[in-house]
Short mmCIF file of C-alpha atoms in Angstrom, two decimals:
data_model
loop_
_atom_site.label_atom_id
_atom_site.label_comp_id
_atom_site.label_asym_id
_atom_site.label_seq_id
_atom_site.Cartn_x
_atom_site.Cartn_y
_atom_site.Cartn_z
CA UNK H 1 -18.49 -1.66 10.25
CA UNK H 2 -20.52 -4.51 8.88
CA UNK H 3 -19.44 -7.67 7.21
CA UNK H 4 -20.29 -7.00 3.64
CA UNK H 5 -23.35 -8.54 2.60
CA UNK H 6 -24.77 -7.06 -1.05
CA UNK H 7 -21.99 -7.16 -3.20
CA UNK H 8 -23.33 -5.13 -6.40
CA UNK H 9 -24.07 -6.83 -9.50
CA UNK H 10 -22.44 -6.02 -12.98
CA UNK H 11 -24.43 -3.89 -14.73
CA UNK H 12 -25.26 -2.14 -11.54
CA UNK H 13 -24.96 2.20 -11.93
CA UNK H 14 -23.65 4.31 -9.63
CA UNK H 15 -24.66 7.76 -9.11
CA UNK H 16 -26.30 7.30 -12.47
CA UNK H 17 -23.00 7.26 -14.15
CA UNK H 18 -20.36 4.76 -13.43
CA UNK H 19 -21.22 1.26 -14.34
CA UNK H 20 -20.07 -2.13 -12.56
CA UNK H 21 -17.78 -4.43 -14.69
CA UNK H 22 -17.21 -7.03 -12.17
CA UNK H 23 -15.62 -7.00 -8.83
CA UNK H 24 -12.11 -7.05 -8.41
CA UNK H 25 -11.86 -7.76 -4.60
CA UNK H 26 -14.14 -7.56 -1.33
CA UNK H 27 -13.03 -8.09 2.02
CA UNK H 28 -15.15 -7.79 5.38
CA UNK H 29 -16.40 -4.31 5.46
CA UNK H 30 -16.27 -2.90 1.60
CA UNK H 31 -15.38 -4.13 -1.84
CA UNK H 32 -13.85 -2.80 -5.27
CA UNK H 33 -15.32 -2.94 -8.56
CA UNK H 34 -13.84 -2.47 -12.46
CA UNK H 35 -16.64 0.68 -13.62
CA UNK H 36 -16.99 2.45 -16.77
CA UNK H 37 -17.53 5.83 -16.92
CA UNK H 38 -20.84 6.05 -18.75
CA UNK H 39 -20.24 9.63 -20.16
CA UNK H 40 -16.73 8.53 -22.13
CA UNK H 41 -16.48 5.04 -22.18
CA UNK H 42 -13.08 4.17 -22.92
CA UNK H 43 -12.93 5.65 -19.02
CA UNK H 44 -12.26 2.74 -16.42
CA UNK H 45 -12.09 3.58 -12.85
CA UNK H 46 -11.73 1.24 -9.39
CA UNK H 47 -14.70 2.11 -6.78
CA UNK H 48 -13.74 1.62 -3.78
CA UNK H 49 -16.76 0.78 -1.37
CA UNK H 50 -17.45 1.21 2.22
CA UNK H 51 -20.39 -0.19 4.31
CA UNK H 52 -20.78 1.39 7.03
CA UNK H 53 -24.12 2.00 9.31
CA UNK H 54 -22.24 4.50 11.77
CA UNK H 55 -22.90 7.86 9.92
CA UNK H 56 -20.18 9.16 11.78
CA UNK H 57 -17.74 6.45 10.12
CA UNK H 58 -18.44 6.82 6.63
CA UNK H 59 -18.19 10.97 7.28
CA UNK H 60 -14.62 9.75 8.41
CA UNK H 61 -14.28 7.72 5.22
CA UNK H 62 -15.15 10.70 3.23
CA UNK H 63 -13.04 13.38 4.80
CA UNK H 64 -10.17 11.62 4.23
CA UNK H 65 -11.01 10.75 0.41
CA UNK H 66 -11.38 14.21 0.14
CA UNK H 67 -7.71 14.50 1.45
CA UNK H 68 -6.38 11.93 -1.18
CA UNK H 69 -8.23 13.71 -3.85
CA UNK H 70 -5.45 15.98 -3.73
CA UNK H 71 -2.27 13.27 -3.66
CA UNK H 72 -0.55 13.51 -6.84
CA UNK H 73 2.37 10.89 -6.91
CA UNK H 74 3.22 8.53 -9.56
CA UNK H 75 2.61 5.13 -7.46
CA UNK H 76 -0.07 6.15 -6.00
CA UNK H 77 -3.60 5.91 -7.69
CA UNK H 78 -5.31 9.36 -8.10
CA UNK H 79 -8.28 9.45 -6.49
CA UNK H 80 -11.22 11.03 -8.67
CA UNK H 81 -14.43 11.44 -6.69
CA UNK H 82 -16.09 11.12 -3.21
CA UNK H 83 -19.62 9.50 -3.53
CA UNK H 84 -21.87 9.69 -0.82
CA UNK H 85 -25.05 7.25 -0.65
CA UNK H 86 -26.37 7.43 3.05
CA UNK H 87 -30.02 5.81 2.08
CA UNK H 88 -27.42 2.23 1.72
CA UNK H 89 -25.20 3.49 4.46
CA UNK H 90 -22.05 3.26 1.99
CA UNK H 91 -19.51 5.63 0.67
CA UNK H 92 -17.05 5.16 -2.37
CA UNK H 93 -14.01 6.65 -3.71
CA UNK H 94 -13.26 6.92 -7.48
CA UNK H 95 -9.89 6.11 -8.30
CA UNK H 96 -7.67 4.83 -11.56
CA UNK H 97 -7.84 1.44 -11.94
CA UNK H 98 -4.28 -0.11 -12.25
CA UNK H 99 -4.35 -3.15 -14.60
CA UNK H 100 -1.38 -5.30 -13.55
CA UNK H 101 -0.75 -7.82 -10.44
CA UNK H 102 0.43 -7.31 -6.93
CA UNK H 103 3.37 -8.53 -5.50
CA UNK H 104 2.30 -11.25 -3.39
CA UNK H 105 1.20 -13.04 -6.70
CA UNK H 106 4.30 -12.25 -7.96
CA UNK H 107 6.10 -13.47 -5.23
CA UNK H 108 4.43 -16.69 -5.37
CA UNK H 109 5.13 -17.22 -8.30
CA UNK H 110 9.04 -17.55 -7.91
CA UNK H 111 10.36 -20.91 -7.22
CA UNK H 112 11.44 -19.81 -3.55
CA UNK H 113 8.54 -17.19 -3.59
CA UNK H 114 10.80 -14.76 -3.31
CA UNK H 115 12.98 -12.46 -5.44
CA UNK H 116 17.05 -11.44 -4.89
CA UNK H 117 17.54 -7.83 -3.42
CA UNK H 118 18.39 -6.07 -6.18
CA UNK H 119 15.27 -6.78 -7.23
CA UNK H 120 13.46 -5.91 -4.52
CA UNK H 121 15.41 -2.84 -3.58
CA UNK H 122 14.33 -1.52 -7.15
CA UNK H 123 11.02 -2.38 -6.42
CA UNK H 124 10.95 -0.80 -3.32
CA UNK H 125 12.32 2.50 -4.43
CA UNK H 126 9.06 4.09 -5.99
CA UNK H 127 7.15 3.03 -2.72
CA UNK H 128 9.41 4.37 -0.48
CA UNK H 129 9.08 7.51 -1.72
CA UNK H 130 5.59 7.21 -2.33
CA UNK H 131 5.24 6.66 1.82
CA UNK H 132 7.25 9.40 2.18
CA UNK H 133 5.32 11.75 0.30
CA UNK H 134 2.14 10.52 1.87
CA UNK H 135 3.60 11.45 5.46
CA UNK H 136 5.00 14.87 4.40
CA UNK H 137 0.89 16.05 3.76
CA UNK H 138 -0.41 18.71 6.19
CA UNK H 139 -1.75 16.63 7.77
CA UNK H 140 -0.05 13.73 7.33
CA UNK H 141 -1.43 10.66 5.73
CA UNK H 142 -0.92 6.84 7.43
CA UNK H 143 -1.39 4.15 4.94
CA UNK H 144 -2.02 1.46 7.73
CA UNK H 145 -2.15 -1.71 5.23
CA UNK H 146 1.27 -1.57 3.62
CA UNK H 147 2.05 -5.50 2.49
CA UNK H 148 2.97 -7.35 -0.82
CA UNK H 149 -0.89 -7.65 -1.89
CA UNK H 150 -1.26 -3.96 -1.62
CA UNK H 151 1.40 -3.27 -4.33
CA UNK H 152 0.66 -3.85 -7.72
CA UNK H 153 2.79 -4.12 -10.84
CA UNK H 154 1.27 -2.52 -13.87
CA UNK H 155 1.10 -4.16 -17.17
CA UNK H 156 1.67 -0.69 -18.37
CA UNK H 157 5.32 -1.14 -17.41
CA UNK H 158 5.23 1.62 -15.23
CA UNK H 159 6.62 1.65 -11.54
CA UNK H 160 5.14 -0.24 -8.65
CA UNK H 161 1.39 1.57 -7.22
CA UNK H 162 0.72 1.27 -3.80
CA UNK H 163 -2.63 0.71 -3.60
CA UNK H 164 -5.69 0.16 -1.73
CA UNK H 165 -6.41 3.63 1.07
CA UNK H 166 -9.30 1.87 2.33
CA UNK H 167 -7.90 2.31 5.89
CA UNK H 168 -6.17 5.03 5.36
CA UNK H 169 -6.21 7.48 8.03
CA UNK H 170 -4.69 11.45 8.78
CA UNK H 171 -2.77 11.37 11.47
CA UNK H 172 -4.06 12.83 14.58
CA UNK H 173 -1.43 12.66 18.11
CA UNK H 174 -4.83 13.37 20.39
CA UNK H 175 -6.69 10.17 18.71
CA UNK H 176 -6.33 7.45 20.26
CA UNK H 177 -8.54 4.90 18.39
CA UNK H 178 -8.10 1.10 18.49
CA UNK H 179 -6.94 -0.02 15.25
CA UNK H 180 -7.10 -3.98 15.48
CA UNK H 181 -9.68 -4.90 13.04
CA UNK H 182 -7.64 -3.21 10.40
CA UNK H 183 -4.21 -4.94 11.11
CA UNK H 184 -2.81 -7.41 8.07
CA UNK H 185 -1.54 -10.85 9.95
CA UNK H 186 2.32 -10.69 9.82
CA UNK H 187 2.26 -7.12 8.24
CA UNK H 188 0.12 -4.78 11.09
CA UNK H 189 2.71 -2.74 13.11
CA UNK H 190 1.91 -3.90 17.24
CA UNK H 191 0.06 -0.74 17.61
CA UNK H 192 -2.63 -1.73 15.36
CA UNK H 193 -3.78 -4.54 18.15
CA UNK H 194 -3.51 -1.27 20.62
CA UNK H 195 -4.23 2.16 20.54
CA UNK H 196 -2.91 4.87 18.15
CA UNK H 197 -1.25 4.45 15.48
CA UNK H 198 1.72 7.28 13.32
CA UNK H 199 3.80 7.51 10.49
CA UNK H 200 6.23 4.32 12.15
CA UNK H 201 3.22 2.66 11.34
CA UNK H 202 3.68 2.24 7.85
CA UNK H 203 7.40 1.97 8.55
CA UNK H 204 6.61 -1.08 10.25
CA UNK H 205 4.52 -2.55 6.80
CA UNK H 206 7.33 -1.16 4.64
CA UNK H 207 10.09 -3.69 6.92
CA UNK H 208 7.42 -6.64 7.21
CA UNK H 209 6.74 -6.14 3.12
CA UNK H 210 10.64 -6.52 2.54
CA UNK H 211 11.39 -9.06 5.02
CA UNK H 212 8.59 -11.45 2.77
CA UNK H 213 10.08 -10.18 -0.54
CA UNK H 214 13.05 -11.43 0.52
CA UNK H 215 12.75 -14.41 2.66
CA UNK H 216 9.31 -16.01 0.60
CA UNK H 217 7.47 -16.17 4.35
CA UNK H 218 5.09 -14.01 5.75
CA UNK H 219 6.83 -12.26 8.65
CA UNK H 220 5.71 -13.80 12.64
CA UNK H 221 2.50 -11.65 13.35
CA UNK H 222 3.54 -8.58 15.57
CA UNK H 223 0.82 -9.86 17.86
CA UNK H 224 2.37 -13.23 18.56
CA UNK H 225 6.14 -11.89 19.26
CA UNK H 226 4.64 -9.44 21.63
CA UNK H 227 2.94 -12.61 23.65
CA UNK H 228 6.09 -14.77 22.87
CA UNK H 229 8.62 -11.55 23.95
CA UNK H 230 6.21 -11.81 27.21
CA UNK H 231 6.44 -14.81 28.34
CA UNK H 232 9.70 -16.26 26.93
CA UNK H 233 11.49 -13.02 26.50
CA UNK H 234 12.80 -14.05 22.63
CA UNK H 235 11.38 -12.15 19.45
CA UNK H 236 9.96 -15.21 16.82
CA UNK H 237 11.16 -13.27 13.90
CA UNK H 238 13.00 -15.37 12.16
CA UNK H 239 16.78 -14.09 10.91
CA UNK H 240 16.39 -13.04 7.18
CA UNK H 241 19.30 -14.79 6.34
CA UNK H 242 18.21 -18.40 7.29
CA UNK H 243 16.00 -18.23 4.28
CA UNK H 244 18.00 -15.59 2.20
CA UNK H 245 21.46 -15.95 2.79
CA UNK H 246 22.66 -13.24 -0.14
CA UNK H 247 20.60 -10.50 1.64
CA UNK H 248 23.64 -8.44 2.93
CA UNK H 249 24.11 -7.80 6.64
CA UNK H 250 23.16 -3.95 6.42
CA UNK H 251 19.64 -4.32 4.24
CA UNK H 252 18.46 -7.54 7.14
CA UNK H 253 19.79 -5.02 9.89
CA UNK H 254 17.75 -2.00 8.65
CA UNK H 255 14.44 -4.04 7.78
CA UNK H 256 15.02 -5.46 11.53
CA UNK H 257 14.98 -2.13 12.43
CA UNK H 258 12.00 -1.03 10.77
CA UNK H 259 10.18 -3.84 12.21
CA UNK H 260 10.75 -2.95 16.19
CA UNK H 261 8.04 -3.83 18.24
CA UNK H 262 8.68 -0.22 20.25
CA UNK H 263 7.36 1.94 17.54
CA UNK H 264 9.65 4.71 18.52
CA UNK H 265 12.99 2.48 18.13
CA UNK H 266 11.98 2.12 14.37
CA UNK H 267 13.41 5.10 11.60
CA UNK H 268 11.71 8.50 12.08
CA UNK H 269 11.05 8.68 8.24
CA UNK H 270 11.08 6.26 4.84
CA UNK H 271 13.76 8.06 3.86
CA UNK H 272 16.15 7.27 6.34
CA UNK H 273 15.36 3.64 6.21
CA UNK H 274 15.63 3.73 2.54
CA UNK H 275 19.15 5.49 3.43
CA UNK H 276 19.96 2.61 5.57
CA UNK H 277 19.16 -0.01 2.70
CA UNK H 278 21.31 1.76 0.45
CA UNK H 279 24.33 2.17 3.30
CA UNK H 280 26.98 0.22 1.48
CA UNK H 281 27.17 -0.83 -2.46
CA UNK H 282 25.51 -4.39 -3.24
CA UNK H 283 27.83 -7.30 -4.20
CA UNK H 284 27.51 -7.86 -7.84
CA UNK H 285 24.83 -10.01 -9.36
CA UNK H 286 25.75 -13.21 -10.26
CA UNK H 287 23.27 -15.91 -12.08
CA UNK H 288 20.09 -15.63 -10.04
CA UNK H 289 17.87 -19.07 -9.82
CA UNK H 290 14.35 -17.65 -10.15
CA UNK H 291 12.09 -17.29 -12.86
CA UNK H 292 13.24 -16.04 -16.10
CA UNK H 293 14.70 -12.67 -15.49
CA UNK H 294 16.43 -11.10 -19.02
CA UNK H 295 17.59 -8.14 -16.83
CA UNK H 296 17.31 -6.11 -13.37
CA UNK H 297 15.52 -3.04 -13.39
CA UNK H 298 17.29 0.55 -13.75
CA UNK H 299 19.40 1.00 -10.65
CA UNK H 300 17.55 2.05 -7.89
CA UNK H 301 19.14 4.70 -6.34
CA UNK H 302 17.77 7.07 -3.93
CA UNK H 303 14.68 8.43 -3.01
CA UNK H 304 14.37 11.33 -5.70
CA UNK H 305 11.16 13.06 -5.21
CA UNK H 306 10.17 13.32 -1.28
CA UNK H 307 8.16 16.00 -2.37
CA UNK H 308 5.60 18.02 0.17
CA UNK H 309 2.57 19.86 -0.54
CA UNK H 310 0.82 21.34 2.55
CA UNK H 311 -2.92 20.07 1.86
CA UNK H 312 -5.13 22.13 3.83
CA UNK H 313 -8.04 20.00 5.04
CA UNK H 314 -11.99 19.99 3.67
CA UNK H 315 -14.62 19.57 6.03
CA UNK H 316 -16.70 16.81 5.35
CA UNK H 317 -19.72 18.70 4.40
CA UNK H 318 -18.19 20.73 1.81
CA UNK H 319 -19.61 20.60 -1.85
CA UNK H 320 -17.07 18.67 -3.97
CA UNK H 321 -17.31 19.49 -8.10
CA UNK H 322 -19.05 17.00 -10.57
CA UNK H 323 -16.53 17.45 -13.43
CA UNK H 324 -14.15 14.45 -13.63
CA UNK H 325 -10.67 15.48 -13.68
CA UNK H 326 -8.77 14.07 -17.23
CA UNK H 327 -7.12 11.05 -16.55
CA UNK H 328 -3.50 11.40 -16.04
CA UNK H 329 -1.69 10.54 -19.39
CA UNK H 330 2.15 9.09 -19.07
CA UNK H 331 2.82 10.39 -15.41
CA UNK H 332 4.18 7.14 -14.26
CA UNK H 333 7.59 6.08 -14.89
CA UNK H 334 8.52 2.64 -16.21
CA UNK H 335 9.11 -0.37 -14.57
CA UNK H 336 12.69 -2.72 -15.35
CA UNK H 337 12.35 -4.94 -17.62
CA UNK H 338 12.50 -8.18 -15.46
CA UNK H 339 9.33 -7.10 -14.39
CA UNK H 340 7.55 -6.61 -17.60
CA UNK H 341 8.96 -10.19 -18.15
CA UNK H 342 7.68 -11.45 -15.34
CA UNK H 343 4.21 -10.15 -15.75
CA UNK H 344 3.96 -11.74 -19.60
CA UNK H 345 4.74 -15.14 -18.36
#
């Protein structure tokens, strides 16, 4: 892919019906826009775009929109439409746009940039079982970007959305494709720098995303304690409970777990390391010294839905319909209300 270049202006249409707001976030190969739908208005979407010159890649990019089109989970955006525009080499996805701010914001925000486990165990919940969900497709779907900036809190008051499928893959056991340019720092499983990548994959993100939640740092890059394991034969990763002492033994145990460097040492599924997080009963919360909290959210409990749909894949070539699904009214459920607080400070 190409570094992006021509970011679109606002005011810019797209297929001759969604217009650009502004841009809400570009990185090297693709950017998201706010765009109103130009038939009903009081429609806003996020576009996802993709540069790409390879033909080949953006039919990639396509195919496996076409696969989200049919995820239906409430924290994960729906995705709308595939748009194809091969005379710019670029292809978009259509998707709801979730007012509200990711977690890494969030996070920096605290005074130790980083929020007690209760907390983050409740937050954690809904995107557990939104992973899980994704890997349960037919054929299953790899996030591959799983970290704190990638998980937004909705003003809405709904549940955490895991966001952003722009390197989202299906997996495939006979690829074998290198993966590097698409690994976060301190968040990329050590596959990513290698070749092939699974569902432990995002099992890796899900441990690195709790380990900063709870410490306030970003985790050691996977890259680095492979060279340090190497040569000095000691992981970097720093012990959770030099920075958070009150994260109990069993939670910093299963999110070391998760974050194995030999992919197939780490939990088979997100529901058994959301199992292993919820092992043993957490102490009692006491008076919590971060920013103004009235309450913790409803008790997090298990994963409920870890629901499966077999999704039977869409060539890339096949015709796709031009009617816009409704928007999905009230599917999400709410967030607690320490989160709402947070979000109106």
């Amino acid at each position: 892919m190409q570094e992006v270049k021509e970011i679109l202006p606002a005011g810019s249409i797209v297929r001759g019906r969604y217009q650009v707001e502004k841009l809400l976030g570009k990185g090297g190969f693709g950017a998201v826009y706010l765009v109103r739908d130009q038939r009903v208005r009081q429609n806003l979407f996020a576009l996802k775009e993709v540069i790409d010159p390879n033909k080949r890649e953006r039919d990639r990019f396509t195919f496996e929109a076409e696969l989200l089109k049919r995820v239906d989970h409430p924290s994960l955006p729906r995705v709308y439409r595939v748009i194809e525009d091969d005379q710019h080499d670029r292809a978009y996805m259509l998707m709801d746009y979730i007012d509200g701010l990711n977690l890494e914001k969030l996070r920096q925000q605290q005074p130790e940039k980083r929020f007690p486990v209760q907390q983050v165990l409740s937050i954690m919940g809904p995107i557990m079982d939104a992973v899980s969900y994704l890997h349960k497709q037919n054929p299953p779907i790899i996030h591959r970007d799983i970290k704190p900036a990638n998980i937004i809190a909705p003003t809405s008051g709904d549940e955490a959305v895991l966001v952003d499928f722009g390197i989202a893959k299906v997996f495939d056991p006979e690829s074998t494709t290198t993966a590097v340019r698409h690994a976060s720092p301190g968040y990329g499983a050590p596959e990513q720098y290698a070749t092939g990548t699974n569902t432990r994959t995002d099992i890796y993100g899900l441990g690195a995303t709790m380990y900063a939640l709870l410490t306030g740092i970003v985790p050691v890059d996977a890259f680095y304690r492979i060279t340090q394991l190497g040569s000095r034969g000691t992981d970097p990763l720093e012990p959770i409970q030099r920075y958070a002492p009150d994260v109990p033994q069993h939670v910093a145990n299963a999110i070391y777990r998760a974050m194995s460097i030999d992919i197939d040492e780490r939990f088979p599924t997100a529901q058994e390391f959301w199992q292993a997080l919820n092992a043993q009963p957490l102490p009692a919360v006491a008076a919590v010294p971060f920013a103004p909290i009235a309450a913790l959210g409803a008790s997090h409990g298990t994963v409920s839905r870890l629901a499966s749909a077999n999704i039977p894949i869409v060539p890339p070539d096949a015709p796709t319909t031009e009617a816009l699904p409704e928007r999905r009214v009230g599917r999400r459920r709410r967030l607690g209300a320490w989160l709402l607080l947070l979000l109106a400070l």
